[in-house]
Short mmCIF file of C-alpha atoms in Angstrom, two decimals:
data_model
loop_
_atom_site.label_atom_id
_atom_site.label_comp_id
_atom_site.label_asym_id
_atom_site.label_seq_id
_atom_site.Cartn_x
_atom_site.Cartn_y
_atom_site.Cartn_z
CA MET A 1 0.00 0.00 0.00
CA ALA A 2 1.39 3.40 -1.01
CA LYS A 3 2.02 5.98 1.66
CA THR A 4 0.31 9.32 1.47
CA VAL A 5 2.71 12.16 0.73
CA THR A 6 2.77 14.65 3.54
CA ALA A 7 2.83 18.38 2.97
CA ARG A 8 6.18 19.64 1.81
CA ALA A 9 7.96 22.71 3.03
CA GLU A 10 7.52 25.87 0.99
CA PHE A 11 10.57 28.04 0.33
CA THR A 12 9.81 30.32 3.28
CA ASP A 13 9.54 27.25 5.53
CA PHE A 14 12.89 26.02 4.22
CA ARG A 15 14.53 29.38 4.95
CA ALA A 16 13.20 29.27 8.52
CA LEU A 17 14.15 25.61 8.98
CA VAL A 18 17.80 25.91 7.88
CA PRO A 19 18.75 29.59 7.58
CA ASP A 20 22.47 28.79 7.67
CA LEU A 21 22.14 26.35 4.76
CA GLU A 22 20.04 28.80 2.77
CA THR A 23 22.72 31.46 3.27
CA LYS A 24 25.54 29.11 2.20
CA VAL A 25 23.76 27.87 -0.92
CA ARG A 26 22.83 31.44 -1.87
CA ALA A 27 26.49 32.47 -1.44
CA LEU A 28 27.66 29.67 -3.74
CA ALA A 29 25.06 30.50 -6.36
CA ASN A 30 25.86 34.24 -6.25
CA ALA A 31 29.66 34.05 -6.15
CA ALA A 32 30.00 34.35 -9.95
CA VAL A 33 28.16 37.67 -10.12
CA GLU A 34 30.04 38.97 -7.10
CA ALA A 35 33.28 38.04 -8.92
CA GLY A 36 32.22 40.15 -11.91
CA LEU A 37 30.56 37.76 -14.35
CA ASP A 38 27.70 39.29 -16.29
CA LYS A 39 24.41 39.10 -14.37
CA GLU A 40 22.33 38.51 -17.49
CA LEU A 41 24.54 35.62 -18.58
CA ILE A 42 24.35 34.03 -15.14
CA GLU A 43 20.55 34.33 -15.10
CA LEU A 44 20.34 32.62 -18.49
CA VAL A 45 22.55 29.82 -17.17
CA LYS A 46 20.50 29.44 -13.98
CA LEU A 47 17.27 29.45 -15.96
CA ARG A 48 18.53 26.82 -18.42
CA VAL A 49 19.79 24.53 -15.66
CA SER A 50 16.43 24.88 -13.90
CA GLN A 51 14.64 23.91 -17.13
CA VAL A 52 16.85 20.84 -17.51
CA ASN A 53 16.22 19.83 -13.89
CA GLY A 54 12.47 20.45 -14.06
CA CYS A 55 12.33 22.89 -11.15
CA ALA A 56 9.23 25.03 -11.72
CA PHE A 57 10.01 27.32 -8.77
CA CYS A 58 13.51 28.13 -10.03
CA VAL A 59 12.38 28.50 -13.65
CA GLN A 60 9.85 31.19 -12.70
CA PHE A 61 12.20 32.79 -10.17
CA HIS A 62 14.97 33.16 -12.76
CA VAL A 63 12.57 34.34 -15.47
CA ASN A 64 11.55 37.08 -13.02
CA GLN A 65 15.19 37.87 -12.24
CA ALA A 66 16.18 37.97 -15.91
CA GLU A 67 13.26 40.20 -16.83
CA GLY A 68 14.21 42.53 -13.99
CA LEU A 69 17.72 42.79 -15.45
CA GLY A 70 16.32 43.57 -18.89
CA VAL A 71 17.20 40.27 -20.59
CA ARG A 72 15.54 40.36 -23.99
CA ALA A 73 12.28 38.44 -24.24
CA ASP A 74 13.45 36.46 -27.27
CA LYS A 75 16.35 35.07 -25.25
CA LEU A 76 13.97 33.92 -22.52
CA HIS A 77 11.44 32.45 -24.93
CA GLN A 78 14.00 30.54 -26.99
CA LEU A 79 16.18 29.29 -24.16
CA ALA A 80 14.78 25.74 -24.25
CA VAL A 81 15.97 25.53 -27.88
CA TRP A 82 19.07 27.69 -27.57
CA ARG A 83 21.14 25.51 -29.90
CA GLU A 84 18.77 26.26 -32.79
CA ALA A 85 18.15 29.91 -31.88
CA GLN A 86 20.25 32.71 -33.34
CA VAL A 87 19.82 35.20 -30.47
CA TYR A 88 22.71 34.08 -28.26
CA SER A 89 26.28 35.31 -28.40
CA PRO A 90 29.19 32.85 -28.65
CA ARG A 91 29.94 33.48 -24.96
CA GLU A 92 26.32 32.75 -23.98
CA ARG A 93 26.27 29.62 -26.14
CA VAL A 94 29.38 28.14 -24.56
CA ALA A 95 28.13 29.05 -21.07
CA LEU A 96 24.84 27.26 -21.77
CA ALA A 97 26.63 24.20 -23.17
CA PHE A 98 28.96 24.17 -20.16
CA ALA A 99 25.96 24.48 -17.80
CA GLU A 100 24.21 21.54 -19.42
CA ALA A 101 27.39 19.43 -19.31
CA LEU A 102 27.88 20.12 -15.59
CA THR A 103 24.20 19.39 -14.93
CA LEU A 104 23.98 16.20 -17.00
CA LEU A 105 27.07 14.66 -15.44
CA PRO A 106 27.11 11.26 -17.15
CA GLN A 107 27.89 13.15 -20.37
CA GLY A 108 30.50 15.28 -18.64
CA VAL A 109 32.55 18.12 -20.07
CA SER A 110 34.32 17.02 -23.22
CA ASP A 111 37.81 18.25 -24.06
CA GLU A 112 36.30 20.18 -26.97
CA LEU A 113 33.75 21.94 -24.77
CA TYR A 114 36.37 22.70 -22.14
CA ALA A 115 38.57 24.26 -24.83
CA GLU A 116 35.65 26.32 -26.16
CA ALA A 117 34.76 27.48 -22.65
CA SER A 118 38.39 28.32 -21.92
CA ALA A 119 38.48 30.45 -25.07
CA GLU A 120 35.52 32.54 -23.84
CA PHE A 121 36.24 32.56 -20.08
CA ASP A 122 39.56 32.87 -18.29
CA ALA A 123 40.38 30.21 -15.68
CA LYS A 124 38.98 32.24 -12.78
CA GLU A 125 35.77 33.10 -14.65
CA LEU A 126 35.29 29.47 -15.60
CA ALA A 127 35.62 28.40 -11.96
CA TYR A 128 33.04 31.01 -10.94
CA LEU A 129 30.74 29.98 -13.78
CA ALA A 130 30.97 26.39 -12.48
CA SER A 131 30.09 27.66 -8.98
CA ALA A 132 26.94 29.33 -10.33
CA ILE A 133 26.01 26.10 -12.11
CA ALA A 134 26.67 24.06 -8.96
CA GLY A 135 24.66 26.50 -6.87
CA ILE A 136 21.57 26.43 -9.07
CA ASN A 137 21.77 22.64 -9.23
CA VAL A 138 21.62 22.61 -5.42
CA TRP A 139 18.63 24.97 -5.41
CA ASN A 140 16.91 22.82 -8.04
CA ARG A 141 17.28 19.74 -5.88
CA PHE A 142 15.56 21.47 -2.97
CA GLY A 143 12.87 22.96 -5.21
CA VAL A 144 12.09 19.61 -6.78
CA MET A 145 12.21 17.75 -3.46
CA TYR A 146 9.82 20.15 -1.76
CA ARG A 147 7.79 20.95 -4.90
CA TRP A 148 8.03 24.62 -4.08
CA THR A 149 5.22 26.71 -5.49
CA PRO A 150 6.62 28.98 -8.17
CA PRO A 151 6.59 32.70 -7.40
CA ALA A 152 4.14 34.86 -9.29
CA ALA A 153 5.24 36.07 -12.68
CA LYS A 154 6.17 39.71 -12.67
CA THR A 155 3.71 41.78 -14.64
CA LYS A 156 4.80 44.52 -16.93
#
């Protein structure tokens, strides 16, 4: 006989439950921007990773964040098919490929992708980009586990 699923903690409950953990994960996820990487690029990466991981909360959260930064609507709408879309710069494309490779670990980061990423990002930037990818993957795991209710879409 299947067990009934109990109520799961919303994001605000999670923050109250483990404020130290929330602070540490937030610090990891935000280190790239604090180190000087482009905020719009990082939001695209976080949004794409959240799409791959199926975290509805994080998808809507990062759509809201990206819109607040002025990320073009076509970049947000075409992100799920970024390989076929022509709206992304070479730097954005390699960041998105790198994000997917670090999220879908069995595929890993090929030597070719690492070389492409190293051509667009210096060693320090690449390490910070990886920290942003790691951070959003952590958030996605919590969001999926708790089935956090997505925040409201920001209206224009």
